[in-house]
Amino acid sequence: MNEIKLFCPATIANISCGFDVLGLCLEAVGDEMIIRKSEIKGIKIIKIDGAELPLETSKNVAGVAALALLEATDCEFGFEIEIYKKIKAGSGIGSSAASAAGAVFGVNELLGKPFSKKELVQFAMKGEAIASGSEHADNVAPAIFGGITLIRSTKPLDVIKIESPSELYATVIHPQIELKTSDMRAVLKPEVSLKSAIIQWGNLGGLISGFYTSDYELIGRSLHDEIVEPLRGQFIPKFDLIKRMALENGALGSGISGSGPSIFALSKGVETANRIANTIGDVYKEMNLPYDIHVSKVNSEGIKIL
């Protein structure tokens, strides 16, 4: 095989109480990527459609991630990459992660799969550092593993995949403003109170237990962020109103997707997820603020070969 075409899914990071350690893979929205072998060594980004992003390998998250993988091999050839962006940069649903994860997944496939999924996450994290200033895995891990992932540790990397409850759906609304991950990290406080930490890790434990046991009520009770959301929510238009409307229309819970500005709601069943989508969209319509909205089942597979 000399060429591969991929679907590189969007992801929801944090899932309220799991800052930097929890992520969820979406099925309904993602980028596409074509990767092919080249006689010229190294990585060359030859096309980006749908976004103004750097073609220069060292400044592109896909290029940096793929190079990190290539440097761990003795490969005598190189690769060309075409990226077709469907996930807007700065949207909060893993745009940079889709590129980084897709690049390492595709190159690994064309090399005969010498690396494990966990190793691919480590290479993809190098790309994420270009976008956000830090190597984090809560988007790239669910993109590569699929389902829901827990990053127990990054040094050493320890990724646990959690299969999603069968009726769990996500509704994601993205107001057309951009919040850079690096800027949103800058608003966070380096220390938290013991009281807040206790509430947070109680919710995190409850949420993971709810996922494993398909206890939707427990999932709903646990979707609360005591630490990060109060600091970031103020930057998202009508955030509190949209959260309230989602809950009033049957959401299990709602919160900020990644660093925002996208807002997610989790629901039991597609009918509820669609009802929430129809309701919360009206908020931005009244503001004349353009937005995208997605209703998606959890993607259990992750990146898919097209």
Short mmCIF file of C-alpha atoms in Angstrom, two decimals:
data_model
loop_
_atom_site.label_atom_id
_atom_site.label_comp_id
_atom_site.label_asym_id
_atom_site.label_seq_id
_atom_site.Cartn_x
_atom_site.Cartn_y
_atom_site.Cartn_z
CA MET A 1 0.00 0.00 0.00
CA ASN A 2 1.46 3.34 -1.10
CA GLU A 3 -1.41 5.69 -0.25
CA ILE A 4 -4.11 5.88 2.40
CA LYS A 5 -7.19 8.07 2.95
CA LEU A 6 -8.43 8.64 6.49
CA PHE A 7 -11.33 10.04 8.49
CA CYS A 8 -9.81 11.83 11.48
CA PRO A 9 -12.54 12.41 14.10
CA ALA A 10 -13.31 15.38 16.28
CA THR A 11 -13.13 14.84 20.03
CA ILE A 12 -14.47 16.29 23.27
CA ALA A 13 -11.73 16.73 25.86
CA ASN A 14 -12.10 17.05 29.64
CA ILE A 15 -15.81 15.98 29.69
CA SER A 16 -16.40 18.45 32.54
CA CYS A 17 -14.55 17.01 35.54
CA GLY A 18 -11.68 15.28 33.69
CA PHE A 19 -9.40 18.20 32.81
CA ASP A 20 -6.47 16.89 30.74
CA VAL A 21 -7.30 13.24 31.56
CA LEU A 22 -10.64 12.40 29.86
CA GLY A 23 -11.63 12.50 26.19
CA LEU A 24 -14.45 11.24 23.97
CA CYS A 25 -14.36 10.46 20.25
CA LEU A 26 -17.13 11.76 17.95
CA GLU A 27 -18.55 9.99 14.91
CA ALA A 28 -20.39 12.74 13.03
CA VAL A 29 -17.61 15.28 12.38
CA GLY A 30 -13.95 15.03 11.43
CA ASP A 31 -11.21 15.89 8.95
CA GLU A 32 -10.06 13.84 5.99
CA MET A 33 -6.42 13.19 5.21
CA ILE A 34 -4.50 11.56 2.36
CA ILE A 35 -1.00 10.27 3.03
CA ARG A 36 1.24 8.71 0.40
CA LYS A 37 4.79 7.42 0.22
CA SER A 38 7.43 9.62 -1.41
CA GLU A 39 10.95 8.92 -2.64
CA ILE A 40 12.11 12.06 -0.82
CA LYS A 41 12.91 11.43 2.84
CA GLY A 42 11.01 13.31 5.54
CA ILE A 43 7.49 14.72 5.74
CA LYS A 44 6.03 17.20 3.28
CA ILE A 45 2.62 18.87 3.70
CA ILE A 46 1.55 19.46 0.10
CA LYS A 47 -2.04 20.64 0.53
CA ILE A 48 -4.35 22.04 3.20
CA ASP A 49 -7.97 22.65 2.22
CA GLY A 50 -10.51 24.36 4.48
CA ALA A 51 -8.16 26.32 6.75
CA GLU A 52 -5.23 28.71 6.58
CA LEU A 53 -2.56 26.66 8.30
CA PRO A 54 1.20 26.50 7.71
CA LEU A 55 2.49 24.08 5.07
CA GLU A 56 5.95 24.20 6.66
CA THR A 57 6.46 20.83 8.32
CA SER A 58 8.04 22.18 11.52
CA LYS A 59 5.12 24.56 12.09
CA ASN A 60 2.30 22.15 11.30
CA VAL A 61 0.97 19.79 13.98
CA ALA A 62 0.59 16.93 11.50
CA GLY A 63 4.11 17.47 10.21
CA VAL A 64 5.70 17.61 13.66
CA ALA A 65 3.84 14.49 14.84
CA ALA A 66 4.69 12.50 11.71
CA LEU A 67 8.35 13.55 11.92
CA ALA A 68 8.51 12.39 15.53
CA LEU A 69 7.34 8.95 14.37
CA LEU A 70 9.67 8.88 11.38
CA GLU A 71 12.68 9.74 13.54
CA ALA A 72 12.01 6.58 15.55
CA THR A 73 12.48 4.44 12.42
CA ASP A 74 15.21 3.79 9.88
CA CYS A 75 12.84 4.48 7.00
CA GLU A 76 14.58 5.13 3.66
CA PHE A 77 11.68 7.06 2.10
CA GLY A 78 9.30 9.85 3.08
CA PHE A 79 5.63 10.85 3.01
CA GLU A 80 3.39 13.52 1.50
CA ILE A 81 0.30 14.66 3.38
CA GLU A 82 -2.89 16.33 2.18
CA ILE A 83 -5.25 17.67 4.86
CA TYR A 84 -8.91 18.48 4.30
CA LYS A 85 -10.05 20.39 7.37
CA LYS A 86 -13.67 20.06 8.43
CA ILE A 87 -12.97 20.86 12.10
CA LYS A 88 -12.39 24.57 12.58
CA ALA A 89 -9.21 25.61 14.38
CA GLY A 90 -9.84 26.91 17.88
CA SER A 91 -13.28 25.29 18.01
CA GLY A 92 -12.64 23.19 21.10
CA ILE A 93 -13.34 19.82 19.45
CA GLY A 94 -9.80 18.71 18.71
CA SER A 95 -8.88 20.29 15.37
CA SER A 96 -5.14 20.06 15.97
CA ALA A 97 -5.49 16.60 17.50
CA ALA A 98 -7.28 15.27 14.41
CA SER A 99 -4.35 16.39 12.25
CA ALA A 100 -1.66 15.06 14.59
CA ALA A 101 -3.40 11.76 15.25
CA GLY A 102 -4.31 11.23 11.60
CA ALA A 103 -0.74 11.84 10.46
CA VAL A 104 0.85 9.31 12.79
CA PHE A 105 -1.91 6.74 12.23
CA GLY A 106 -1.58 6.95 8.44
CA VAL A 107 2.21 6.86 8.36
CA ASN A 108 2.17 3.89 10.74
CA GLU A 109 -0.26 2.02 8.47
CA LEU A 110 1.92 2.64 5.40
CA LEU A 111 4.97 1.40 7.31
CA GLY A 112 3.22 -1.88 8.17
CA LYS A 113 2.07 -0.87 11.70
CA PRO A 114 5.36 -1.09 13.62
CA PHE A 115 4.00 1.07 16.47
CA SER A 116 1.24 0.43 19.01
CA LYS A 117 -1.68 2.81 19.54
CA LYS A 118 -0.08 4.03 22.77
CA GLU A 119 3.14 4.84 20.93
CA LEU A 120 1.12 6.70 18.28
CA VAL A 121 -0.42 8.82 21.03
CA GLN A 122 3.08 9.75 22.23
CA PHE A 123 4.11 10.86 18.74
CA ALA A 124 0.85 12.80 18.26
CA MET A 125 1.40 14.62 21.55
CA LYS A 126 4.50 16.22 20.00
CA GLY A 127 2.23 17.82 17.42
CA GLU A 128 -0.26 18.97 20.05
CA ALA A 129 2.55 20.87 21.78
CA ILE A 130 2.88 23.08 18.69
CA ALA A 131 -0.78 24.10 18.95
CA SER A 132 -1.20 24.51 22.71
CA GLY A 133 2.26 24.82 24.22
CA SER A 134 2.01 21.53 26.13
CA GLU A 135 2.03 17.82 25.35
CA HIS A 136 -1.43 16.61 26.33
CA ALA A 137 -3.27 13.49 25.21
CA ASP A 138 -6.94 14.03 26.08
CA ASN A 139 -7.83 14.67 22.41
CA VAL A 140 -5.32 12.54 20.50
CA ALA A 141 -5.92 9.46 22.65
CA PRO A 142 -9.68 9.15 21.95
CA ALA A 143 -9.03 9.97 18.27
CA ILE A 144 -6.59 7.03 18.04
CA PHE A 145 -8.21 4.55 20.44
CA GLY A 146 -11.86 5.50 19.88
CA GLY A 147 -14.55 5.52 22.57
CA ILE A 148 -13.77 7.29 25.82
CA THR A 149 -10.20 7.40 27.11
CA LEU A 150 -8.70 8.05 30.52
CA ILE A 151 -5.13 9.36 30.58
CA ARG A 152 -4.04 8.03 33.96
CA SER A 153 -0.53 9.36 33.43
CA THR A 154 1.56 11.02 30.72
CA LYS A 155 4.98 10.23 32.21
CA PRO A 156 4.95 7.34 31.62
CA LEU A 157 1.98 7.38 29.28
CA ASP A 158 -0.89 5.21 30.51
CA VAL A 159 -4.10 5.21 28.44
CA ILE A 160 -7.23 3.29 29.45
CA LYS A 161 -10.01 2.89 26.87
CA ILE A 162 -13.57 2.88 28.17
CA GLU A 163 -16.35 1.61 25.93
CA SER A 164 -19.20 4.09 25.70
CA PRO A 165 -22.70 3.25 26.98
CA SER A 166 -24.71 2.22 23.91
CA GLU A 167 -27.28 5.04 24.05
CA LEU A 168 -24.88 7.88 24.85
CA TYR A 169 -25.02 10.79 22.38
CA ALA A 170 -23.28 14.14 22.28
CA THR A 171 -24.64 17.47 21.09
CA VAL A 172 -21.95 20.06 20.39
CA ILE A 173 -22.54 23.70 19.50
CA HIS A 174 -19.67 25.87 18.26
CA PRO A 175 -20.21 29.64 18.22
CA GLN A 176 -18.04 31.13 15.48
CA ILE A 177 -15.49 32.77 17.72
CA GLU A 178 -12.00 31.40 18.27
CA LEU A 179 -10.50 30.69 21.67
CA LYS A 180 -6.89 29.54 21.48
CA THR A 181 -6.01 26.65 23.75
CA SER A 182 -2.84 28.41 24.88
CA ASP A 183 -4.83 31.51 25.90
CA MET A 184 -7.43 29.44 27.75
CA ARG A 185 -4.70 27.61 29.64
CA ALA A 186 -3.32 30.97 30.71
CA VAL A 187 -6.51 31.85 32.63
CA LEU A 188 -6.24 28.77 34.85
CA LYS A 189 -4.93 28.98 38.41
CA PRO A 190 -1.91 26.80 39.32
CA GLU A 191 -3.41 25.90 42.70
CA VAL A 192 -6.90 24.82 43.81
CA SER A 193 -8.47 24.47 47.22
CA LEU A 194 -8.66 21.08 48.91
CA LYS A 195 -12.46 21.41 49.02
CA SER A 196 -12.65 21.91 45.23
CA ALA A 197 -10.22 19.06 44.59
CA ILE A 198 -12.32 16.65 46.70
CA ILE A 199 -15.48 17.59 44.78
CA GLN A 200 -13.65 17.19 41.46
CA TRP A 201 -12.16 13.78 42.06
CA GLY A 202 -15.47 12.54 43.46
CA ASN A 203 -17.16 13.56 40.22
CA LEU A 204 -14.37 12.07 38.10
CA GLY A 205 -14.67 8.73 39.87
CA GLY A 206 -18.45 8.85 39.54
CA LEU A 207 -18.31 9.68 35.83
CA ILE A 208 -15.93 6.83 35.00
CA SER A 209 -18.05 4.43 37.06
CA GLY A 210 -21.15 5.65 35.22
CA PHE A 211 -19.52 5.01 31.85
CA TYR A 212 -18.49 1.47 32.80
CA THR A 213 -21.89 0.54 34.24
CA SER A 214 -24.06 2.49 31.74
CA ASP A 215 -25.61 4.30 34.71
CA TYR A 216 -26.93 7.39 32.93
CA GLU A 217 -28.18 9.04 36.12
CA LEU A 218 -24.74 8.69 37.70
CA ILE A 219 -23.16 10.13 34.55
CA GLY A 220 -25.49 13.11 34.84
CA ARG A 221 -24.76 13.69 38.54
CA SER A 222 -21.03 13.56 37.84
CA LEU A 223 -20.86 15.97 34.85
CA HIS A 224 -19.78 18.93 36.96
CA ASP A 225 -16.53 20.88 36.73
CA GLU A 226 -15.61 22.60 39.97
CA ILE A 227 -12.23 23.94 38.88
CA VAL A 228 -11.82 24.91 35.21
CA GLU A 229 -15.28 25.79 33.92
CA PRO A 230 -15.85 28.72 36.33
CA LEU A 231 -12.72 30.38 34.91
CA ARG A 232 -13.32 29.65 31.21
CA GLY A 233 -17.10 29.90 30.98
CA GLN A 234 -17.05 33.70 31.08
CA PHE A 235 -15.33 33.78 27.65
CA ILE A 236 -18.13 31.86 25.89
CA PRO A 237 -21.26 33.80 24.81
CA LYS A 238 -24.41 32.78 26.75
CA PHE A 239 -22.63 29.79 28.24
CA ASP A 240 -24.77 29.54 31.38
CA LEU A 241 -28.00 29.97 29.39
CA ILE A 242 -27.09 27.23 26.91
CA LYS A 243 -26.15 24.85 29.73
CA ARG A 244 -29.45 25.52 31.46
CA MET A 245 -31.47 25.03 28.28
CA ALA A 246 -29.69 21.76 27.54
CA LEU A 247 -30.53 20.43 30.99
CA GLU A 248 -34.14 21.60 30.74
CA ASN A 249 -34.45 19.63 27.49
CA GLY A 250 -33.22 16.37 28.92
CA ALA A 251 -29.41 16.52 28.83
CA LEU A 252 -27.59 14.37 31.35
CA GLY A 253 -25.11 17.20 31.72
CA SER A 254 -23.37 19.95 29.81
CA GLY A 255 -20.05 21.73 29.82
CA ILE A 256 -17.18 23.24 27.84
CA SER A 257 -15.69 21.07 25.12
CA GLY A 258 -11.93 21.23 25.48
CA SER A 259 -10.88 24.82 25.99
CA GLY A 260 -14.00 26.14 24.22
CA PRO A 261 -15.81 27.93 22.76
CA SER A 262 -17.77 24.77 21.85
CA ILE A 263 -20.28 23.59 24.44
CA PHE A 264 -21.24 19.93 24.69
CA ALA A 265 -24.24 18.16 26.17
CA LEU A 266 -24.45 14.41 26.74
CA SER A 267 -27.80 12.65 26.40
CA LYS A 268 -29.39 9.25 26.57
CA GLY A 269 -30.75 8.63 23.07
CA VAL A 270 -30.59 10.46 19.76
CA GLU A 271 -34.06 12.03 20.10
CA THR A 272 -33.02 13.92 23.20
CA ALA A 273 -29.73 14.94 21.57
CA ASN A 274 -31.57 16.34 18.54
CA ARG A 275 -34.10 18.18 20.71
CA ILE A 276 -31.25 19.85 22.58
CA ALA A 277 -29.59 20.82 19.29
CA ASN A 278 -32.77 22.47 18.03
CA THR A 279 -33.26 24.39 21.26
CA ILE A 280 -29.78 25.70 22.01
CA GLY A 281 -29.24 26.80 18.42
CA ASP A 282 -31.98 29.40 18.91
CA VAL A 283 -29.79 31.23 21.45
CA TYR A 284 -27.15 32.12 18.87
CA LYS A 285 -29.77 32.74 16.17
CA GLU A 286 -31.24 35.50 18.32
CA MET A 287 -27.75 36.98 18.76
CA ASN A 288 -27.06 36.76 15.00
CA LEU A 289 -23.93 34.84 15.95
CA PRO A 290 -22.98 32.17 13.36
CA TYR A 291 -22.58 28.70 14.77
CA ASP A 292 -22.10 25.05 13.86
CA ILE A 293 -23.95 22.26 15.62
CA HIS A 294 -23.27 18.52 15.65
CA VAL A 295 -25.21 15.57 17.02
CA SER A 296 -23.07 12.47 17.29
CA LYS A 297 -22.92 8.99 18.69
CA VAL A 298 -19.67 8.10 20.42
CA ASN A 299 -17.20 6.75 17.85
CA SER A 300 -15.90 3.46 19.26
CA GLU A 301 -13.32 2.92 16.49
CA GLY A 302 -11.48 6.24 16.29
CA ILE A 303 -9.63 7.11 13.07
CA LYS A 304 -11.08 5.20 10.13
CA ILE A 305 -9.51 4.14 6.84
CA LEU A 306 -11.67 5.37 3.96
#
